[in-house]
CSV table of C-alpha atoms in Angstrom, one decimal:
chain,number,residue,atom,x,y,z
A,1,MET,CA,-44.0,18.5,-27.8
A,2,ASP,CA,-41.0,17.6,-30.0
A,3,VAL,CA,-37.4,18.1,-28.6
A,4,ALA,CA,-34.3,17.7,-30.7
A,5,VAL,CA,-30.9,17.0,-29.1
A,6,ILE,CA,-28.0,17.8,-31.3
A,7,GLY,CA,-24.8,15.7,-30.6
A,8,GLY,CA,-24.4,12.1,-29.7
A,9,GLY,CA,-21.7,12.5,-27.1
A,10,ALA,CA,-21.8,12.3,-23.3
A,11,ALA,CA,-23.8,15.5,-22.9
A,12,GLY,CA,-26.2,14.8,-25.7
A,13,PHE,CA,-27.2,11.3,-24.5
A,14,PHE,CA,-27.4,12.4,-20.9
A,15,ALA,CA,-29.7,15.2,-21.9
A,16,ALA,CA,-31.9,13.1,-24.1
A,17,ILE,CA,-32.3,10.5,-21.3
A,18,ALA,CA,-33.1,13.2,-18.7
A,19,VAL,CA,-35.7,14.9,-21.0
A,20,ARG,CA,-37.6,11.7,-21.3
A,21,GLU,CA,-37.3,10.9,-17.6
A,22,ASN,CA,-38.6,14.4,-16.8
A,23,TYR,CA,-41.3,14.5,-19.5
A,24,PRO,CA,-42.3,10.9,-20.6
A,25,GLN,CA,-44.9,12.4,-23.0
A,26,ILE,CA,-42.3,14.4,-25.0
A,27,ARG,CA,-40.9,13.0,-28.2
A,28,VAL,CA,-37.1,13.2,-28.3
A,29,VAL,CA,-34.8,12.8,-31.3
A,30,LEU,CA,-31.0,12.8,-30.9
A,31,PHE,CA,-29.0,13.7,-34.0
A,32,GLU,CA,-25.4,12.6,-34.3
A,33,LYS,CA,-23.3,13.6,-37.4
A,34,SER,CA,-21.1,10.5,-37.3
A,35,ARG,CA,-21.9,6.8,-37.7
A,36,THR,CA,-20.8,5.9,-34.2
A,37,PRO,CA,-22.1,7.9,-31.2
A,38,LEU,CA,-20.3,8.2,-27.9
A,39,ALA,CA,-16.8,7.8,-29.6
A,40,LYS,CA,-15.1,10.2,-27.2
A,41,VAL,CA,-16.6,8.5,-24.2
A,42,LYS,CA,-15.1,5.2,-25.6
A,43,ALA,CA,-11.6,6.8,-25.6
A,44,SER,CA,-12.0,8.6,-22.3
A,45,GLY,CA,-9.6,7.6,-19.5
A,46,GLY,CA,-7.5,5.4,-21.9
A,47,GLY,CA,-10.5,3.4,-22.7
A,48,ARG,CA,-11.6,3.0,-19.1
A,49,CYS,CA,-13.9,6.1,-18.9
A,50,ASN,CA,-12.9,8.4,-16.1
A,51,LEU,CA,-16.6,9.5,-15.7
A,52,THR,CA,-16.2,12.0,-12.8
A,53,ASN,CA,-14.0,12.8,-9.8
A,54,ALA,CA,-14.8,12.0,-6.2
A,55,CYS,CA,-13.4,15.2,-4.7
A,56,SER,CA,-15.2,15.8,-1.4
A,57,SER,CA,-16.0,19.6,-1.5
A,58,ARG,CA,-17.7,21.7,-4.0
A,59,SER,CA,-14.9,24.3,-3.9
A,60,GLU,CA,-12.4,21.6,-4.8
A,61,LEU,CA,-14.6,20.6,-7.7
A,62,VAL,CA,-15.0,24.2,-8.9
A,63,ALA,CA,-11.2,24.8,-8.7
A,64,ALA,CA,-10.7,22.1,-11.4
A,65,TYR,CA,-12.2,24.3,-14.1
A,66,PRO,CA,-9.8,27.0,-15.5
A,67,ARG,CA,-12.7,28.3,-17.5
A,68,GLY,CA,-16.3,28.1,-16.4
A,69,GLY,CA,-15.7,27.3,-12.7
A,70,SER,CA,-17.8,30.2,-11.3
A,71,PHE,CA,-20.7,29.3,-13.7
A,72,LEU,CA,-20.5,25.6,-12.7
A,73,LYS,CA,-20.6,26.5,-9.1
A,74,LYS,CA,-24.2,27.3,-9.3
A,75,CYS,CA,-24.9,24.3,-11.6
A,76,PHE,CA,-23.3,21.9,-9.1
A,77,GLY,CA,-25.9,22.9,-6.6
A,78,VAL,CA,-28.4,21.2,-8.8
A,79,PHE,CA,-26.4,18.2,-9.9
A,80,ASP,CA,-22.8,17.5,-8.8
A,81,ASN,CA,-20.3,14.6,-8.8
A,82,ARG,CA,-22.0,12.6,-6.1
A,83,ASP,CA,-25.3,12.9,-8.1
A,84,ALA,CA,-23.5,11.6,-11.1
A,85,MET,CA,-22.0,8.7,-9.3
A,86,ASN,CA,-25.4,7.8,-7.8
A,87,TRP,CA,-27.1,8.1,-11.3
A,88,PHE,CA,-24.7,5.5,-12.9
A,89,GLU,CA,-24.7,3.1,-9.9
A,90,GLN,CA,-28.6,3.2,-9.8
A,91,ARG,CA,-28.6,2.2,-13.4
A,92,GLY,CA,-26.3,-0.8,-13.2
A,93,VAL,CA,-22.8,0.7,-13.4
A,94,PRO,CA,-20.8,-0.2,-10.3
A,95,LEU,CA,-18.0,2.3,-9.8
A,96,VAL,CA,-14.5,2.4,-8.1
A,97,VAL,CA,-12.7,5.4,-6.8
A,98,GLN,CA,-8.9,5.6,-7.3
A,99,LYS,CA,-6.6,7.1,-4.7
A,100,ASP,CA,-6.3,10.2,-6.8
A,101,GLY,CA,-10.1,10.7,-6.8
A,102,CYS,CA,-10.6,9.6,-10.4
A,103,VAL,CA,-13.9,7.5,-10.7
A,104,PHE,CA,-14.1,4.6,-13.2
A,105,PRO,CA,-16.6,1.8,-13.8
A,106,ARG,CA,-15.7,-1.2,-11.9
A,107,SER,CA,-15.3,-3.1,-15.2
A,108,GLN,CA,-12.4,-0.7,-16.1
A,109,ASN,CA,-14.1,-0.6,-19.5
A,110,SER,CA,-15.7,2.5,-21.0
A,111,GLN,CA,-18.2,0.2,-22.9
A,112,SER,CA,-19.9,-0.2,-19.5
A,113,VAL,CA,-20.9,3.5,-19.6
A,114,ILE,CA,-21.7,3.5,-23.3
A,115,ASP,CA,-24.0,0.4,-22.8
A,116,CYS,CA,-25.7,2.1,-20.0
A,117,LEU,CA,-26.5,5.2,-22.0
A,118,LEU,CA,-27.6,3.3,-25.0
A,119,GLU,CA,-29.8,1.0,-22.9
A,120,GLN,CA,-31.5,4.0,-21.2
A,121,THR,CA,-32.2,5.6,-24.6
A,122,ARG,CA,-33.8,2.4,-25.8
A,123,LYS,CA,-35.8,1.9,-22.6
A,124,LEU,CA,-37.1,5.4,-22.7
A,125,GLY,CA,-37.8,5.5,-26.4
A,126,VAL,CA,-35.3,8.2,-27.5
A,127,CYS,CA,-34.9,8.1,-31.3
A,128,VAL,CA,-31.2,8.2,-32.2
A,129,ALA,CA,-30.4,9.4,-35.8
A,130,THR,CA,-26.8,8.8,-36.7
A,131,GLU,CA,-25.0,10.2,-39.9
A,132,THR,CA,-27.3,13.3,-39.5
A,133,GLY,CA,-25.3,16.5,-39.0
A,134,VAL,CA,-27.0,19.7,-38.3
A,135,ALA,CA,-26.1,22.8,-40.4
A,136,ALA,CA,-28.3,25.5,-39.0
A,137,ILE,CA,-31.0,26.4,-36.5
A,138,VAL,CA,-33.6,28.9,-37.7
A,139,PRO,CA,-36.2,30.5,-35.2
A,140,MET,CA,-39.8,30.1,-36.4
A,141,GLY,CA,-41.7,32.1,-33.8
A,142,HIS,CA,-41.4,30.2,-30.6
A,143,ARG,CA,-40.3,27.1,-32.4
A,144,LEU,CA,-37.0,26.2,-34.0
A,145,GLN,CA,-36.4,24.8,-37.6
A,146,VAL,CA,-33.4,22.5,-37.8
A,147,HIS,CA,-31.6,22.3,-41.1
A,148,PHE,CA,-29.4,19.2,-41.8
A,149,SER,CA,-26.1,18.8,-43.6
A,150,ALA,CA,-27.3,15.9,-45.8
A,151,GLY,CA,-29.2,17.4,-48.7
A,152,SER,CA,-31.6,14.5,-48.7
A,153,VAL,CA,-32.9,15.2,-45.2
A,154,SER,CA,-35.6,17.9,-45.1
A,155,PRO,CA,-35.7,20.6,-42.3
A,156,ARG,CA,-37.7,19.7,-39.2
A,157,ILE,CA,-39.5,21.9,-36.7
A,158,PHE,CA,-39.0,21.4,-33.0
A,159,ASP,CA,-40.5,23.0,-29.9
A,160,LYS,CA,-37.2,23.0,-28.1
A,161,VAL,CA,-33.6,22.1,-29.1
A,162,ILE,CA,-30.7,21.2,-26.8
A,163,VAL,CA,-27.2,21.7,-28.5
A,164,ALA,CA,-24.7,19.3,-27.1
A,165,SER,CA,-22.4,19.2,-30.2
A,166,GLY,CA,-19.1,19.3,-28.4
A,167,GLY,CA,-16.0,21.5,-28.8
A,168,SER,CA,-14.7,22.6,-32.1
A,169,PRO,CA,-11.0,23.1,-32.8
A,170,LYS,CA,-11.8,26.1,-35.1
A,171,ARG,CA,-14.3,28.9,-34.8
A,172,SER,CA,-15.7,28.0,-38.2
A,173,GLY,CA,-17.2,24.9,-36.5
A,174,LEU,CA,-19.3,27.2,-34.3
A,175,GLU,CA,-20.5,29.7,-36.9
A,176,TRP,CA,-23.9,28.0,-37.2
A,177,LEU,CA,-24.5,29.0,-33.7
A,178,ALA,CA,-23.1,32.5,-34.0
A,179,ARG,CA,-25.7,33.0,-36.8
A,180,CYS,CA,-28.3,32.5,-34.0
A,181,GLY,CA,-26.9,35.5,-32.2
A,182,HIS,CA,-24.4,33.9,-29.9
A,183,ARG,CA,-21.0,35.3,-29.1
A,184,ILE,CA,-18.1,32.8,-29.6
A,185,VAL,CA,-15.0,32.7,-27.4
A,186,GLU,CA,-12.3,31.7,-29.8
A,187,PRO,CA,-11.5,27.9,-29.4
A,188,VAL,CA,-7.9,26.8,-28.7
A,189,PRO,CA,-6.6,23.4,-27.5
A,190,SER,CA,-6.4,22.4,-23.9
A,191,LEU,CA,-4.9,19.3,-22.2
A,192,PHE,CA,-1.7,18.5,-24.2
A,193,SER,CA,1.9,17.6,-23.5
A,194,PHE,CA,4.9,19.7,-24.4
A,195,ASN,CA,7.6,19.0,-27.1
A,196,VAL,CA,11.2,19.6,-26.2
A,197,PRO,CA,13.0,18.8,-29.4
A,198,ALA,CA,16.7,17.7,-29.6
A,199,ASN,CA,17.1,17.9,-25.8
A,200,PRO,CA,19.0,15.3,-23.9
A,201,LEU,CA,16.1,15.0,-21.5
A,202,THR,CA,14.1,13.0,-24.1
A,203,GLU,CA,16.7,10.2,-23.8
A,204,LEU,CA,15.1,9.5,-20.3
A,205,THR,CA,11.8,8.3,-21.8
A,206,GLY,CA,9.6,6.6,-19.4
A,207,ILE,CA,10.8,8.2,-16.2
A,208,VAL,CA,8.1,9.4,-13.9
A,209,VAL,CA,8.7,11.9,-11.0
A,210,ASP,CA,5.8,11.7,-8.6
A,211,LYS,CA,6.0,15.2,-7.1
A,212,THR,CA,7.0,18.1,-9.3
A,213,LEU,CA,6.1,21.7,-9.7
A,214,VAL,CA,6.0,23.2,-13.2
A,215,GLY,CA,5.5,26.7,-14.4
A,216,LEU,CA,5.4,28.8,-17.5
A,217,GLN,CA,8.2,31.4,-17.4
A,218,GLY,CA,7.1,35.0,-17.2
A,219,THR,CA,3.7,34.0,-15.8
A,220,ARG,CA,2.0,32.9,-12.6
A,221,PHE,CA,0.7,29.7,-14.3
A,222,GLN,CA,1.8,26.7,-12.2
A,223,ALA,CA,0.8,23.1,-11.6
A,224,ALA,CA,1.9,20.4,-9.2
A,225,GLY,CA,1.9,16.7,-9.5
A,226,PRO,CA,3.5,13.7,-11.3
A,227,LEU,CA,5.6,14.4,-14.5
A,228,LEU,CA,6.3,11.9,-17.2
A,229,ILE,CA,9.3,12.2,-19.5
A,230,THR,CA,8.6,11.0,-23.1
A,231,HIS,CA,10.6,10.6,-26.3
A,232,TRP,CA,9.2,14.0,-27.5
A,233,GLY,CA,9.3,16.0,-24.2
A,234,LEU,CA,7.1,16.2,-21.2
A,235,SER,CA,3.7,14.9,-20.2
A,236,GLY,CA,1.9,13.6,-17.1
A,237,PRO,CA,-0.8,15.2,-14.9
A,238,ALA,CA,1.4,18.2,-13.9
A,239,ILE,CA,2.0,19.1,-17.6
A,240,LEU,CA,-1.6,18.5,-18.6
A,241,GLN,CA,-2.9,20.7,-15.8
A,242,LEU,CA,-0.4,23.5,-16.8
A,243,SER,CA,-1.5,23.2,-20.5
A,244,SER,CA,-5.1,23.7,-19.4
A,245,ARG,CA,-4.5,26.7,-17.1
A,246,GLY,CA,-2.3,28.5,-19.6
A,247,ALA,CA,-4.2,27.3,-22.7
A,248,ARG,CA,-4.9,30.7,-24.3
A,249,TRP,CA,-1.5,32.2,-23.2
A,250,LEU,CA,0.3,29.2,-24.9
A,251,SER,CA,-1.8,29.6,-28.0
A,252,ASP,CA,-0.9,33.3,-28.3
A,253,ARG,CA,2.7,32.3,-28.3
A,254,HIS,CA,2.3,29.5,-30.8
A,255,TYR,CA,3.5,27.0,-28.2
A,256,ALA,CA,7.0,28.4,-28.0
A,257,PHE,CA,7.9,29.2,-24.4
A,258,GLY,CA,10.1,28.5,-21.4
A,259,LEU,CA,9.2,25.8,-18.9
A,260,GLN,CA,10.4,25.8,-15.3
A,261,VAL,CA,10.6,22.5,-13.5
A,262,ASN,CA,11.0,22.0,-9.7
A,263,TRP,CA,12.0,18.4,-9.4
A,264,THR,CA,11.7,18.5,-5.6
A,265,GLY,CA,7.9,19.3,-5.8
A,266,GLU,CA,6.8,22.4,-4.0
A,267,ARG,CA,9.9,22.6,-1.8
A,268,SER,CA,11.9,25.9,-1.7
A,269,GLN,CA,15.5,26.6,-2.7
A,270,GLN,CA,16.4,27.0,0.9
A,271,TRP,CA,15.0,23.5,1.8
A,272,THR,CA,16.8,22.0,-1.2
A,273,ALA,CA,20.1,23.6,-0.4
A,274,ASP,CA,19.9,22.4,3.2
A,275,ALA,CA,19.1,18.9,2.0
A,276,LEU,CA,22.2,18.9,-0.2
A,277,ARG,CA,24.3,20.2,2.8
A,278,ARG,CA,23.1,17.3,4.9
A,279,ILE,CA,24.1,14.8,2.2
A,280,ALA,CA,27.5,16.3,2.1
A,281,ASP,CA,27.8,16.1,5.9
A,282,GLU,CA,26.5,12.4,6.0
A,283,HIS,CA,28.3,11.1,2.9
A,284,PRO,CA,31.4,13.3,2.4
A,285,ASN,CA,33.5,10.7,0.7
A,286,LYS,CA,30.9,9.4,-1.7
A,287,ASN,CA,30.6,10.4,-5.3
A,288,LEU,CA,27.9,12.9,-6.4
A,289,SER,CA,26.5,10.2,-8.8
A,290,SER,CA,26.1,7.7,-6.0
A,291,VAL,CA,23.8,9.7,-3.6
A,292,ARG,CA,20.6,11.0,-5.1
A,293,PRO,CA,18.7,13.8,-3.4
A,294,CYS,CA,14.9,13.6,-3.0
A,295,ALA,CA,15.0,10.0,-4.2
A,296,LEU,CA,15.2,11.2,-7.8
A,297,PRO,CA,15.4,8.5,-10.4
A,298,GLU,CA,19.0,7.6,-11.2
A,299,ARG,CA,19.0,8.6,-14.8
A,300,LEU,CA,17.5,11.9,-14.1
A,301,TRP,CA,20.0,12.7,-11.4
A,302,GLN,CA,22.8,11.8,-13.9
A,303,HIS,CA,21.2,14.1,-16.4
A,304,LEU,CA,21.1,17.0,-14.0
A,305,LEU,CA,24.8,16.5,-13.2
A,306,ASP,CA,25.6,16.5,-16.8
A,307,LYS,CA,23.6,19.6,-17.4
A,308,THR,CA,25.4,21.5,-14.6
A,309,SER,CA,28.8,20.2,-15.7
A,310,MET,CA,29.4,18.6,-12.4
A,311,PRO,CA,31.9,15.8,-12.5
A,312,LYS,CA,30.2,12.6,-11.4
A,313,GLY,CA,33.3,11.3,-9.6
A,314,LYS,CA,33.5,14.5,-7.5
A,315,CYS,CA,33.1,13.8,-3.7
A,316,TRP,CA,30.2,15.5,-1.9
A,317,LYS,CA,32.7,17.0,0.6
A,318,ASP,CA,34.3,18.9,-2.3
A,319,LEU,CA,31.0,20.3,-3.6
A,320,GLY,CA,31.7,23.9,-2.5
A,321,ARG,CA,29.4,26.9,-2.4
A,322,SER,CA,29.4,27.2,-6.3
A,323,GLY,CA,28.5,23.6,-6.8
A,324,LEU,CA,25.8,23.7,-4.1
A,325,ASN,CA,24.2,26.6,-5.8
A,326,LYS,CA,24.3,24.9,-9.2
A,327,LEU,CA,22.7,21.8,-8.0
A,328,THR,CA,20.1,23.7,-6.0
A,329,ASN,CA,19.1,25.6,-9.0
A,330,ALA,CA,19.1,22.5,-11.2
A,331,LEU,CA,16.8,20.8,-8.8
A,332,THR,CA,14.3,23.7,-8.2
A,333,ASN,CA,14.5,25.8,-11.3
A,334,ASP,CA,15.4,23.5,-14.2
A,335,CYS,CA,14.5,25.3,-17.5
A,336,TYR,CA,13.6,23.9,-20.9
A,337,ALA,CA,12.7,25.5,-24.2
A,338,VAL,CA,9.4,24.1,-25.4
A,339,GLU,CA,8.6,24.1,-29.2
A,340,GLY,CA,5.2,22.8,-29.9
A,341,ARG,CA,2.6,20.6,-28.4
A,342,THR,CA,1.4,17.0,-28.7
A,343,ARG,CA,-2.2,15.8,-28.4
A,344,PHE,CA,-2.8,13.8,-25.2
A,345,LYS,CA,-3.8,10.2,-26.1
A,346,GLU,CA,-7.1,10.1,-27.9
A,347,GLU,CA,-8.7,12.9,-25.8
A,348,PHE,CA,-9.4,16.2,-27.2
A,349,VAL,CA,-10.6,19.2,-25.1
A,350,THR,CA,-11.0,22.8,-26.2
A,351,CYS,CA,-10.8,26.1,-24.4
A,352,GLY,CA,-13.5,28.3,-25.8
A,353,GLY,CA,-17.0,28.0,-27.3
A,354,ILE,CA,-20.4,29.6,-26.6
A,355,SER,CA,-19.9,32.6,-24.4
A,356,LEU,CA,-21.4,31.9,-20.9
A,357,ASP,CA,-22.7,35.5,-20.9
A,358,ASP,CA,-25.2,34.3,-23.6
A,359,VAL,CA,-26.5,31.4,-21.4
A,360,ASP,CA,-28.9,31.5,-18.3
A,361,VAL,CA,-27.0,29.6,-15.6
A,362,LYS,CA,-30.2,28.5,-13.9
A,363,THR,CA,-31.7,26.8,-17.1
A,364,LEU,CA,-28.9,26.6,-19.6
A,365,GLN,CA,-31.2,28.3,-22.1
A,366,SER,CA,-29.8,30.7,-24.6
A,367,ARG,CA,-30.3,34.4,-24.0
A,368,ALA,CA,-30.2,35.0,-27.7
A,369,CYS,CA,-32.6,32.4,-28.9
A,370,THR,CA,-35.8,31.3,-27.1
A,371,ASN,CA,-36.1,27.5,-26.5
A,372,LEU,CA,-32.6,26.8,-27.4
A,373,TYR,CA,-30.4,25.2,-24.7
A,374,PHE,CA,-26.8,24.3,-24.4
A,375,ALA,CA,-24.9,21.4,-22.7
A,376,GLY,CA,-21.4,20.0,-22.6
A,377,GLU,CA,-18.2,21.2,-24.2
A,378,VAL,CA,-19.9,23.5,-26.8
A,379,LEU,CA,-19.9,25.9,-23.9
A,380,ASP,CA,-16.9,27.9,-22.9
A,381,ILE,CA,-16.2,25.5,-20.1
A,382,ASP,CA,-13.3,23.1,-19.7
A,383,GLY,CA,-11.6,21.3,-16.8
A,384,LEU,CA,-8.5,19.6,-15.9
A,385,THR,CA,-7.9,15.9,-16.5
A,386,GLY,CA,-9.4,13.6,-14.0
A,387,GLY,CA,-13.0,13.2,-14.9
A,388,PHE,CA,-13.9,16.9,-14.7
A,389,ASN,CA,-14.9,17.5,-18.3
A,390,LEU,CA,-17.3,14.6,-18.3
A,391,GLN,CA,-18.8,15.8,-15.0
A,392,ALA,CA,-19.4,19.2,-16.7
A,393,ALA,CA,-21.2,17.4,-19.4
A,394,TRP,CA,-23.4,15.4,-17.0
A,395,THR,CA,-24.2,18.5,-15.0
A,396,THR,CA,-25.1,20.9,-17.8
A,397,ALA,CA,-27.1,18.2,-19.6
A,398,PHE,CA,-29.1,17.5,-16.5
A,399,ILE,CA,-30.1,21.1,-16.1
A,400,ALA,CA,-30.7,21.7,-19.8
A,401,ALA,CA,-33.1,18.7,-19.8
A,402,LYS,CA,-35.4,20.4,-17.4
A,403,LEU,CA,-36.4,22.6,-20.4
A,404,ALA,CA,-37.2,25.4,-17.9
């Protein structure tokens, strides 16, 4: 039997390796359109490769996927994050778990993961063909004919094909799969930071607030966590999570929207107002600028005072009800006009892809084309930042490689 794996990323290599481990007698060829495979793995986690997340429960794991979570819930029963960690450690990649649950190779270098995957393909005899893009798949009875982008490469027939070609920023990049009868969920970007042009906030570049709650005005989309102020606007885990949860809504509005920030985290207006009253009682004669609520960074507190037109030399005892309400609102409901997005580092994640309705969750086989399987981000599955997208790649590849 001959099996083709299309795509030389995380899901493609993992699937090719698993096929050979499951069926040593099967010939496996992996096709990658670029010269260098595993480039996205190389960039993952800032070059350290955040290969999964050590969250302790399956419900917590599933909750990290704004799209595809219920589909993956069944898949994780076969191969979950603990299985992925064991897989790499058993193959010579010691791991470390950060306080936030992110899992990295102990080397803190993504090359450790790449070397492991390449070594396994060599050891198992997987043929890797680079600079060989696939243009079409044509059913030939129960077999599949693979056509290549390069005119000099003749079509080849395979018994089974696993598509792990990754996400596409445009629908046109998935049309070759639509021609096989698959429905395509329109792809849009996910995991990006927000641009806040010509706003004084951008003068606070580099400030991190560990506990914030951010939301999209007019929606229920929210995310909690650290927030980073950049020279173009806002980034950090809270913003990235929010961009993922509201990816399609944001795309529909061409990335022009209102952002609400609660600088106190998930604390209420009442709690914040009470905290400000306590400061006024305990430090009545001190200036507003000299006592910062909620341990806010000094420059951020000065920014909020300026934004509310509160005199920095004003004493806390003279704050008054109006001043109290202004500061409470600034701390818990600070609003910014966002205009545009910025790609997050070197990572690129899409919301959209092959409709999950066209894929058998037990086998990852196409419902539209016999003996064709899917794995990785080509599916309409995407997760939050923190190792979840690579985990989806490992899981779906592991199941697809069973060739059931």
